[in-house]
Amino acid sequence: MSPDLALWGFLAPLALIAVAVVAGRDPAPRPRRVLAASRVATVGALGLAIAAALFVAVQGPATSPLIGANGLGLSMRLDALSVTLFLLVAFVGVLVVQFSRNYMDGDPRQGPFIGGLCLTLASVMLMVTAGNLVLFAAAWIATSLAFHRLLVFYPERRKALLAARKKWIVARLGDVCVVGAAVLLAGAFGTTDIATLLERASAASDAAIPATVGVAAVLIALAALLKSAQFPTHGWLTEVMETPTPVSALLHAGLINAGGFLAIRFADVLLLAPGALYVLAIVGGVTALFGAAVMLTQPSVKVSIAWSTVAQMGFMLLQCGLGLFTLAVLHLVAHSLYKAHAFLSSGSVVEIKRAAWIPDATPPRAGRVLVSVGLALALYAGLAWVSGSIADKPLQLLAMGAILVMALTVLFAQAMVGVRRPSPYVVGRTVAMGGVVTVAYFALHAGAGALLGGAVPPPPPADSVAIVVMGLLIAVFTAITVLQIVEPSRTTRPAWQAARVHLANGLYANALFDRLIGAMDRARFTPAPAAPVSLSTEPEGRTSS
């Protein structure tokens, strides 16, 4: 791909920034000029993303010429990873902005709201396509600053102010980590160009690695954890429900994935520092288990979705920590599309749940659980053998497959609940569904590996520490699987009821965060009285997210 063509990618964020500038000067309800411009800019950005993907597929990756001097300036990197994220952000942007046209219809500040969405989208696009460390760090910081305006769009809501305050503190810590890592990497490798830096990191030997690279890798890991709302700094993510639904959709489908993208983009650097990978794997794994357990106790649909995001981000960073960066890319894309749909359709979730079939809560017999385990193992081992020698597959991929086996076990066990003799048709259909999921697991991983090519490094050989971490995670996931199967029969026991209450409150980690920021001082977070004609009240019949 010609480097000059890569400059075309700047047109998409520049158009969105222009819309944001125009929208800031047009606070009238139903601003036709802003609405029309936002549609043209978002659809145009999607078109440019598609064109960039086609150019990369045909001509290969490229970095645009630097607009600046001495390594300081702007440049755009288009490769398989960046165009994948470029396409994803542009697609989600079209959906969210179009949804906002109707959702915010008639709001006195509809124009500035649309402008805030466009500015945030532009920042994310610049981040995922950044070709040098300077632009990457600037865009990383800009995403948070632009999104902060959306978090406090309704400043009269105390919970919104609390969530925004927590997000501000966590984001600034993450910014410090990213800037520090960028400075250390530029000094260690003698360049700010990301492609050159990653090539040198990939080719570096253990003896030639400066100590500062290890520090930079740890800072990258910490920034990824902070950006992805990992335990114990996750509290803000579950409290942003006071913002309009499009903001939550953009957050959970796009912005929250920035931590995962950071780890994947600088994977070659992380591979030089196993300690950083261990941090990602351990914290990510703990957060995944914690978030999944708390999610099951939440009565609110949207809060439950938020806790699901905490868990999914933990699982994605666990994959990064194990070196499964290709699998993490698949997880990132799938999670973004799912969460965009989940939030934008959350208003109809209750009706869908009412119409859905609810399985019998009676736990299956022990014998049927063992049969389910055998079916899941046989299915996974057989399809793994068909797709290639099991011995040739990375140990980390097989460990993730073990977690897939547990999920299949729960699925098969539920098909055998509440009947004396399981229906062969129901069991057969469930097993066939499990087979499709297992085939997709191996096929998608292989396809993504071929598609991403050299943009994402392969998993490294698992060392003793990684094996211990994987063993512990498999053991804990096994325990959670057992609890999922037998828990309905124990809900009346006082110990289980108490545990459920503690989990529903997130083990009170967020309460400690509240104390740290002085949230108990109501005067500090009490909004000013609203003006006689409020500019930030949602129209009747519309709920916040």
Coordinates of C-alpha atoms in Angstrom, one line a residue:
M1 CA 0.0 0.0 0.0
S2 CA 1.3 3.4 -0.9
P3 CA 2.2 5.4 2.3
D4 CA 0.6 8.5 0.8
L5 CA -2.8 6.7 0.6
A6 CA -2.6 6.0 4.3
L7 CA -3.1 9.8 4.8
W8 CA -6.7 9.3 3.6
G9 CA -7.5 7.7 6.9
F10 CA -7.2 11.2 8.5
L11 CA -10.3 12.4 6.6
A12 CA -12.7 10.3 8.8
P13 CA -11.7 11.8 12.2
L14 CA -11.2 15.2 10.7
A15 CA -14.8 15.2 9.4
L16 CA -16.1 14.1 12.8
I17 CA -14.2 16.8 14.6
A18 CA -15.7 19.3 12.2
V19 CA -19.2 18.1 13.0
A20 CA -18.3 18.4 16.7
V21 CA -17.2 22.1 16.2
V22 CA -20.4 22.9 14.3
A23 CA -22.6 21.1 16.9
G24 CA -21.1 23.1 19.7
R25 CA -22.3 26.3 18.2
D26 CA -25.8 25.0 17.5
P27 CA -27.6 24.2 20.8
A28 CA -31.1 24.4 19.3
P29 CA -33.4 21.3 19.5
R30 CA -33.5 19.3 16.3
P31 CA -30.5 21.0 14.7
R32 CA -31.0 19.9 11.1
R33 CA -27.5 21.0 9.9
V34 CA -25.8 19.0 12.7
L35 CA -28.0 15.9 12.2
A36 CA -27.3 15.9 8.4
A37 CA -23.6 16.5 8.9
S38 CA -23.3 13.8 11.5
R39 CA -24.9 11.3 9.2
V40 CA -22.6 12.2 6.3
A41 CA -19.5 12.1 8.5
T42 CA -20.2 8.7 10.1
V43 CA -21.3 7.0 6.9
G44 CA -18.3 8.6 5.2
A45 CA -16.0 7.3 7.9
L46 CA -17.4 3.8 7.5
G47 CA -16.8 4.1 3.7
L48 CA -13.2 5.1 4.3
A49 CA -12.7 2.3 6.8
I50 CA -13.9 -0.2 4.2
A51 CA -11.6 1.3 1.5
A52 CA -8.7 1.1 3.9
A53 CA -9.4 -2.5 4.6
L54 CA -9.5 -3.3 0.9
F55 CA -6.2 -1.4 0.3
V56 CA -4.5 -3.3 3.1
A57 CA -5.8 -6.6 1.8
V58 CA -4.6 -5.9 -1.7
Q59 CA -1.3 -4.0 -1.2
G60 CA -0.3 -4.7 2.4
P61 CA 0.3 -2.5 5.5
A62 CA 1.7 0.9 5.3
T63 CA 2.5 4.0 7.5
S64 CA 1.8 7.4 6.2
P65 CA 4.5 10.1 6.0
L66 CA 5.1 11.9 9.3
I67 CA 3.4 15.3 9.5
G68 CA 6.0 16.9 11.7
A69 CA 9.7 16.6 12.4
N70 CA 12.2 14.7 14.6
G71 CA 9.7 11.9 15.3
L72 CA 7.2 14.3 16.7
G73 CA 4.0 14.8 14.7
L74 CA 1.2 12.8 13.2
S75 CA 1.2 9.6 11.1
M76 CA -1.3 6.9 10.4
R77 CA -0.6 3.2 10.5
L78 CA -2.9 0.9 8.4
D79 CA -2.4 -2.8 8.9
A80 CA -4.7 -5.8 9.5
L81 CA -5.2 -4.9 13.2
S82 CA -5.8 -1.2 12.8
V83 CA -8.2 -1.5 9.9
T84 CA -10.1 -4.2 11.8
L85 CA -10.6 -1.7 14.7
F86 CA -11.2 1.2 12.3
L87 CA -14.0 -0.8 10.7
L88 CA -15.5 -1.7 14.0
V89 CA -15.4 1.8 15.5
A90 CA -16.9 3.3 12.3
F91 CA -19.7 0.7 12.2
V92 CA -20.6 1.2 15.8
G93 CA -20.4 4.9 15.3
V94 CA -23.0 4.9 12.5
L95 CA -25.4 2.8 14.7
V96 CA -24.9 4.9 17.9
V97 CA -25.2 8.3 16.1
Q98 CA -28.2 7.2 14.1
F99 CA -29.9 5.8 17.3
S100 CA -29.2 9.2 19.0
R101 CA -31.0 11.1 16.4
N102 CA -34.3 9.6 17.6
Y103 CA -33.3 9.0 21.2
M104 CA -32.4 12.7 21.8
D105 CA -35.0 14.1 19.5
G106 CA -36.4 17.3 21.0
D107 CA -33.7 17.7 23.7
P108 CA -32.6 21.3 23.9
R109 CA -28.9 20.2 23.8
Q110 CA -29.3 17.5 21.1
G111 CA -26.6 19.3 18.9
P112 CA -23.9 19.3 21.6
F113 CA -24.7 15.7 22.5
I114 CA -24.3 14.6 18.8
G115 CA -21.1 16.6 18.7
G116 CA -19.7 14.9 21.8
L117 CA -20.4 11.5 20.3
C118 CA -18.6 12.5 17.0
L119 CA -15.6 14.0 18.9
T120 CA -15.2 10.8 21.0
L121 CA -15.5 8.6 17.8
A122 CA -12.8 10.8 16.1
S123 CA -10.5 10.3 19.1
V124 CA -10.9 6.5 19.1
M125 CA -10.3 6.4 15.3
L126 CA -7.1 8.4 15.7
M127 CA -6.0 6.0 18.5
V128 CA -6.5 2.8 16.6
T129 CA -4.9 4.1 13.5
A130 CA -2.0 6.0 15.1
G131 CA 1.3 5.4 13.4
N132 CA 3.6 6.9 16.1
L133 CA 3.7 7.1 19.8
V134 CA 3.0 10.8 20.0
L135 CA -0.3 10.6 18.2
F136 CA -1.2 7.4 20.1
A137 CA -0.7 9.0 23.5
A138 CA -2.5 12.2 22.5
A139 CA -5.5 10.2 21.1
W140 CA -5.5 8.0 24.2
I141 CA -5.9 11.0 26.4
A142 CA -8.4 12.7 24.1
T143 CA -10.7 9.7 24.1
S144 CA -11.1 10.1 27.9
L145 CA -11.5 13.9 27.9
A146 CA -14.1 13.8 25.1
F147 CA -16.0 11.0 26.8
H148 CA -16.0 12.8 30.1
R149 CA -18.3 15.5 28.6
L150 CA -20.8 12.8 27.8
L151 CA -20.7 11.2 31.2
V152 CA -21.7 14.5 32.8
F153 CA -24.2 15.4 30.1
Y154 CA -26.9 15.6 32.9
P155 CA -24.9 17.4 35.6
E156 CA -27.9 17.6 38.0
R157 CA -27.6 13.8 38.6
R158 CA -25.4 13.0 41.6
K159 CA -24.6 9.5 40.6
A160 CA -23.5 10.7 37.2
L161 CA -21.0 13.1 38.9
L162 CA -19.7 10.3 41.2
A163 CA -19.2 8.0 38.3
A164 CA -17.5 10.7 36.2
R165 CA -15.2 11.6 39.1
K166 CA -14.1 8.0 39.5
K167 CA -13.6 7.6 35.8
W168 CA -11.5 10.8 35.8
I169 CA -9.2 9.6 38.5
V170 CA -8.7 6.2 36.9
A171 CA -8.2 7.7 33.4
R172 CA -5.6 10.1 34.6
L173 CA -3.6 7.2 36.2
G174 CA -3.9 5.4 32.9
D175 CA -2.7 8.4 31.0
V176 CA 0.4 8.7 33.1
C177 CA 1.2 5.1 32.4
V178 CA 0.8 5.4 28.7
V179 CA 2.9 8.6 28.5
G180 CA 5.5 7.1 30.6
A181 CA 5.6 3.9 28.5
A182 CA 5.8 5.9 25.3
V183 CA 8.8 7.9 26.6
L184 CA 10.6 4.8 27.7
L185 CA 10.0 2.9 24.5
A186 CA 11.1 5.8 22.3
G187 CA 14.3 6.0 24.3
A188 CA 14.9 2.3 24.3
F189 CA 14.3 1.7 20.6
G190 CA 15.3 5.0 19.2
T191 CA 12.1 5.7 17.4
T192 CA 8.5 6.9 17.8
D193 CA 7.3 5.1 14.8
I194 CA 5.1 2.2 16.0
A195 CA 5.8 -0.2 13.1
T196 CA 9.5 0.3 13.4
L197 CA 9.4 0.0 17.2
L198 CA 7.4 -3.3 17.0
E199 CA 9.8 -4.8 14.5
R200 CA 12.8 -4.0 16.7
A201 CA 11.0 -5.4 19.7
S202 CA 10.2 -8.6 17.8
A203 CA 13.8 -9.0 16.7
A204 CA 15.3 -8.2 20.1
S205 CA 17.1 -10.9 22.0
D206 CA 17.0 -11.3 25.8
A207 CA 20.5 -10.0 26.2
A208 CA 19.9 -6.8 24.1
I209 CA 16.7 -5.7 25.9
P210 CA 17.2 -2.5 28.0
A211 CA 15.7 -2.6 31.5
T212 CA 13.5 0.3 30.6
V213 CA 11.6 -1.9 28.2
G214 CA 10.4 -4.1 31.1
V215 CA 9.2 -1.1 33.0
A216 CA 7.4 0.2 29.9
A217 CA 5.7 -3.2 29.5
V218 CA 4.5 -3.1 33.0
L219 CA 3.1 0.4 32.5
I220 CA 1.3 -0.7 29.4
A221 CA -0.2 -3.6 31.3
L222 CA -1.3 -1.2 34.1
A223 CA -2.8 1.2 31.6
A224 CA -4.7 -1.6 29.9
L225 CA -6.1 -2.8 33.3
L226 CA -7.1 0.8 34.3
K227 CA -8.8 1.6 31.0
S228 CA -10.7 -1.7 31.0
A229 CA -12.2 -1.2 34.5
Q230 CA -10.5 -4.1 36.1
F231 CA -10.8 -5.0 39.8
P232 CA -10.5 -3.0 42.1
T233 CA -11.0 0.1 39.9
H234 CA -14.1 -1.2 38.1
G235 CA -16.7 0.8 40.2
W236 CA -17.2 3.7 37.7
L237 CA -18.2 1.4 34.9
T238 CA -21.2 0.0 36.8
E239 CA -22.3 3.5 37.8
V240 CA -22.5 5.2 34.4
M241 CA -26.2 4.2 34.0
E242 CA -27.2 7.8 34.6
T243 CA -26.0 8.8 31.2
P244 CA -28.1 8.5 28.0
T245 CA -28.3 5.0 26.5
P246 CA -26.2 5.9 23.4
V247 CA -23.3 6.9 25.7
S248 CA -23.5 3.6 27.5
A249 CA -23.6 1.8 24.1
L250 CA -20.5 3.7 22.9
L251 CA -18.7 3.1 26.1
H252 CA -19.3 -0.7 26.4
A253 CA -19.0 -1.3 22.6
G254 CA -16.0 0.9 21.9
L255 CA -14.2 2.9 24.5
I256 CA -13.9 0.2 27.1
N257 CA -12.0 -2.0 24.5
A258 CA -9.1 0.5 24.4
G259 CA -7.3 -1.3 27.1
G260 CA -7.4 -4.6 25.2
F261 CA -6.3 -2.8 22.0
L262 CA -3.4 -1.3 23.8
A263 CA -2.2 -4.7 25.0
I264 CA -2.7 -6.2 21.5
R265 CA -1.0 -3.3 19.6
F266 CA 2.1 -3.5 21.8
A267 CA 2.1 -7.3 22.1
D268 CA 5.7 -7.6 20.9
V269 CA 6.8 -5.3 23.7
L270 CA 4.8 -7.3 26.3
L271 CA 6.3 -10.5 25.2
L272 CA 9.7 -9.1 26.2
A273 CA 8.5 -8.8 29.8
P274 CA 6.8 -12.0 31.1
G275 CA 6.1 -10.3 34.4
A276 CA 3.7 -7.8 32.6
L277 CA 1.9 -10.8 31.0
Y278 CA 1.5 -12.4 34.4
V279 CA -0.1 -9.2 35.7
L280 CA -2.6 -9.2 32.8
A281 CA -3.4 -12.9 33.2
I282 CA -3.9 -12.8 37.0
V283 CA -5.8 -9.6 37.3
G284 CA -7.8 -10.3 34.2
G285 CA -8.7 -13.8 35.4
V286 CA -9.7 -12.6 38.8
T287 CA -11.8 -9.8 37.4
A288 CA -13.5 -12.2 34.9
L289 CA -14.6 -14.5 37.7
F290 CA -15.6 -11.7 40.0
G291 CA -17.6 -9.9 37.4
A292 CA -19.4 -13.0 36.2
A293 CA -20.4 -13.9 39.7
V294 CA -21.7 -10.4 40.6
M295 CA -23.5 -10.2 37.2
L296 CA -25.7 -13.2 38.1
T297 CA -27.0 -11.4 41.3
Q298 CA -28.1 -8.1 39.7
P299 CA -31.8 -7.4 39.3
S300 CA -31.4 -4.5 36.9
V301 CA -30.9 -5.5 33.2
K302 CA -28.5 -2.7 32.4
V303 CA -26.5 -3.0 35.5
S304 CA -26.2 -6.7 34.8
I305 CA -24.9 -5.9 31.3
A306 CA -22.4 -3.5 32.8
W307 CA -21.1 -6.2 35.1
S308 CA -20.9 -8.5 32.1
T309 CA -18.6 -6.0 30.5
V310 CA -16.3 -6.0 33.5
A311 CA -16.1 -9.8 33.3
Q312 CA -15.6 -9.8 29.5
M313 CA -12.8 -7.3 29.7
G314 CA -11.2 -9.4 32.3
F315 CA -11.4 -12.5 30.1
M316 CA -10.0 -10.6 27.1
L317 CA -7.0 -9.3 29.2
L318 CA -6.5 -12.9 30.5
Q319 CA -6.2 -14.0 26.9
C320 CA -3.6 -11.3 26.3
G321 CA -1.7 -12.3 29.4
L322 CA -1.5 -15.9 28.1
G323 CA -0.2 -14.6 24.7
L324 CA -3.4 -15.4 22.8
F325 CA -3.6 -12.0 21.1
T326 CA -5.4 -13.3 18.0
L327 CA -8.1 -14.8 20.2
A328 CA -8.3 -11.5 22.1
V329 CA -8.9 -9.6 18.8
L330 CA -11.8 -12.0 18.0
H331 CA -13.2 -11.5 21.6
L332 CA -12.9 -7.7 21.3
V333 CA -14.8 -7.5 18.0
A334 CA -17.5 -10.0 19.1
H335 CA -18.0 -8.2 22.4
S336 CA -18.3 -4.8 20.8
L337 CA -21.0 -5.9 18.4
Y338 CA -22.9 -7.8 21.1
K339 CA -22.8 -4.9 23.6
A340 CA -23.8 -2.4 21.0
H341 CA -26.9 -4.5 20.3
A342 CA -27.5 -5.2 24.0
F343 CA -27.6 -1.6 25.1
L344 CA -29.4 -0.2 22.0
S345 CA -32.1 -2.8 22.4
S346 CA -32.1 -2.9 26.2
G347 CA -35.6 -1.4 26.3
S348 CA -37.1 -4.6 24.9
V349 CA -35.1 -7.0 27.0
V350 CA -37.8 -7.4 29.6
E351 CA -40.4 -8.3 26.9
I352 CA -37.9 -10.8 25.3
K353 CA -37.2 -12.4 28.7
R354 CA -41.0 -12.7 29.4
A355 CA -41.4 -14.6 26.1
A356 CA -38.4 -16.7 26.6
W357 CA -38.4 -20.3 27.8
I358 CA -37.0 -20.5 31.4
P359 CA -35.4 -23.8 32.2
D360 CA -36.4 -25.8 35.3
A361 CA -34.3 -24.6 38.2
T362 CA -34.1 -28.2 39.6
P363 CA -30.4 -29.3 39.5
P364 CA -29.6 -32.3 37.3
R365 CA -28.7 -35.6 38.9
A366 CA -25.0 -36.4 39.5
G367 CA -25.0 -39.1 36.8
R368 CA -26.3 -36.7 34.2
V369 CA -23.7 -34.1 35.1
L370 CA -21.0 -36.7 34.5
V371 CA -22.6 -37.6 31.2
S372 CA -22.5 -33.9 30.3
V373 CA -18.9 -33.7 31.2
G374 CA -18.1 -36.7 29.1
L375 CA -20.0 -35.4 26.1
A376 CA -18.3 -32.0 26.3
L377 CA -14.8 -33.5 26.6
A378 CA -15.4 -36.0 23.7
L379 CA -16.8 -33.3 21.5
Y380 CA -14.0 -30.9 22.2
A381 CA -11.2 -33.5 21.9
G382 CA -12.7 -35.0 18.7
L383 CA -13.1 -31.7 16.9
A384 CA -9.6 -30.6 18.1
W385 CA -8.2 -33.7 16.6
V386 CA -10.1 -33.3 13.3
S387 CA -8.9 -29.6 13.0
G388 CA -5.2 -30.7 13.5
S389 CA -3.0 -32.5 16.0
I390 CA -3.7 -31.5 19.5
A391 CA 0.0 -31.6 20.3
D392 CA 0.6 -28.9 17.7
K393 CA -1.8 -26.5 19.3
P394 CA -0.5 -23.9 21.8
L395 CA -1.0 -25.0 25.4
Q396 CA -2.7 -21.6 26.1
L397 CA -5.3 -22.3 23.4
L398 CA -6.1 -25.7 24.9
A399 CA -6.5 -24.1 28.4
M400 CA -9.0 -21.7 27.0
G401 CA -10.7 -24.7 25.4
A402 CA -11.0 -26.3 28.8
I403 CA -13.1 -23.3 29.9
L404 CA -15.2 -23.9 26.7
V405 CA -15.7 -27.5 27.8
M406 CA -17.1 -26.2 31.1
A407 CA -19.5 -23.9 29.3
L408 CA -20.6 -26.9 27.2
T409 CA -21.1 -29.0 30.3
V410 CA -23.5 -26.5 31.8
L411 CA -25.4 -26.3 28.4
F412 CA -25.7 -30.1 28.2
A413 CA -26.7 -30.4 31.8
Q414 CA -29.5 -27.9 31.4
A415 CA -30.9 -30.0 28.5
M416 CA -31.3 -32.9 31.0
V417 CA -33.1 -31.1 33.7
G418 CA -36.6 -31.7 35.0
V419 CA -37.4 -35.0 33.0
R420 CA -37.1 -38.7 33.9
R421 CA -35.7 -39.6 30.5
P422 CA -34.0 -36.8 28.5
S423 CA -35.4 -36.4 25.0
P424 CA -33.0 -37.7 22.4
Y425 CA -34.1 -34.9 20.1
V426 CA -33.4 -32.2 22.7
V427 CA -30.1 -33.7 23.7
G428 CA -29.1 -34.2 20.1
R429 CA -30.0 -30.7 19.2
T430 CA -28.0 -29.3 22.2
V431 CA -25.0 -31.4 21.3
A432 CA -25.1 -30.3 17.7
M433 CA -25.2 -26.7 19.0
G434 CA -22.2 -27.4 21.1
G435 CA -20.4 -28.8 18.1
V436 CA -21.1 -25.7 16.1
V437 CA -19.7 -23.5 18.9
T438 CA -16.6 -25.7 19.2
V439 CA -15.9 -25.7 15.5
A440 CA -16.3 -22.0 15.4
Y441 CA -13.8 -21.7 18.3
F442 CA -11.0 -23.4 16.3
A443 CA -12.1 -22.1 12.9
L444 CA -12.3 -18.5 13.9
H445 CA -9.0 -18.6 15.7
A446 CA -7.3 -20.1 12.6
G447 CA -9.0 -17.6 10.3
A448 CA -8.1 -14.6 12.5
G449 CA -4.5 -15.8 12.6
A450 CA -4.3 -15.9 8.8
L451 CA -6.2 -12.6 8.4
L452 CA -4.1 -10.7 11.0
G453 CA -0.8 -12.1 9.7
G454 CA 2.2 -10.4 11.1
A455 CA 0.2 -7.7 12.8
V456 CA -0.3 -9.9 15.9
P457 CA 2.4 -12.2 17.2
P458 CA 1.7 -15.9 17.9
P459 CA 1.5 -17.2 21.4
P460 CA 4.9 -17.8 23.1
P461 CA 5.8 -21.2 24.6
A462 CA 4.2 -21.5 28.0
D463 CA 6.7 -21.4 30.9
S464 CA 6.2 -22.9 34.3
V465 CA 4.6 -19.8 35.8
A466 CA 2.1 -19.6 32.9
I467 CA 1.2 -23.2 33.4
V468 CA 0.6 -22.7 37.1
V469 CA -1.6 -19.6 36.3
M470 CA -3.6 -21.6 33.7
G471 CA -4.0 -24.5 36.2
L472 CA -5.4 -22.2 38.9
L473 CA -7.8 -20.6 36.5
I474 CA -9.1 -23.9 35.2
A475 CA -9.6 -25.1 38.8
V476 CA -11.5 -21.9 39.7
F477 CA -13.6 -22.0 36.6
T478 CA -14.4 -25.7 37.4
A479 CA -15.6 -24.7 40.8
I480 CA -17.8 -21.9 39.3
T481 CA -19.2 -24.4 36.9
V482 CA -20.2 -26.8 39.7
L483 CA -21.8 -23.9 41.6
Q484 CA -23.8 -22.9 38.5
I485 CA -25.2 -26.5 38.3
V486 CA -25.9 -27.2 41.9
E487 CA -26.7 -23.6 43.2
P488 CA -30.5 -23.7 42.6
S489 CA -30.9 -26.4 45.3
R490 CA -29.0 -24.4 47.9
T491 CA -30.5 -20.9 47.6
T492 CA -32.5 -21.4 50.8
R493 CA -29.4 -22.0 52.9
P494 CA -28.4 -18.9 55.0
A495 CA -24.7 -19.1 54.0
W496 CA -25.7 -19.0 50.3
Q497 CA -28.1 -16.2 50.8
A498 CA -25.5 -14.1 52.7
A499 CA -22.9 -14.8 50.0
R500 CA -25.5 -13.6 47.4
V501 CA -26.0 -10.4 49.2
H502 CA -22.2 -9.7 49.4
L503 CA -21.8 -10.5 45.7
A504 CA -24.7 -8.3 44.8
N505 CA -22.8 -5.4 46.4
G506 CA -19.6 -6.3 44.6
L507 CA -17.9 -7.3 47.8
Y508 CA -18.0 -3.6 48.7
A509 CA -14.9 -2.8 46.7
N510 CA -16.7 0.2 45.1
A511 CA -17.7 1.5 48.6
L512 CA -14.0 1.8 49.4
F513 CA -13.5 3.8 46.2
D514 CA -16.4 6.0 47.3
R515 CA -14.7 6.8 50.6
L516 CA -11.4 7.6 48.8
I517 CA -13.0 10.3 46.7
G518 CA -15.1 11.6 49.5
A519 CA -18.4 10.5 48.0
M520 CA -20.0 10.4 51.5
D521 CA -19.8 14.2 51.6
R522 CA -23.1 14.9 49.9
A523 CA -22.5 18.6 49.7
R524 CA -19.4 18.0 47.6
F525 CA -21.4 16.1 44.9
T526 CA -24.7 17.9 45.1
P527 CA -25.4 19.5 41.8
A528 CA -26.3 23.2 41.5
P529 CA -30.0 24.0 41.3
A530 CA -31.4 23.6 37.8
A531 CA -32.2 26.7 35.7
P532 CA -35.8 27.6 35.3
V533 CA -35.7 26.2 31.7
S534 CA -33.5 23.1 32.1
L535 CA -31.2 22.3 29.2
S536 CA -30.4 18.8 30.4
T537 CA -33.7 17.1 31.2
E538 CA -34.6 14.0 29.1
P539 CA -37.9 14.2 27.2
E540 CA -40.9 12.4 28.8
G541 CA -40.8 8.7 28.3
R542 CA -37.1 8.4 27.8
T543 CA -34.9 6.7 30.4
S544 CA -31.2 7.0 31.1
S545 CA -28.9 4.1 30.6

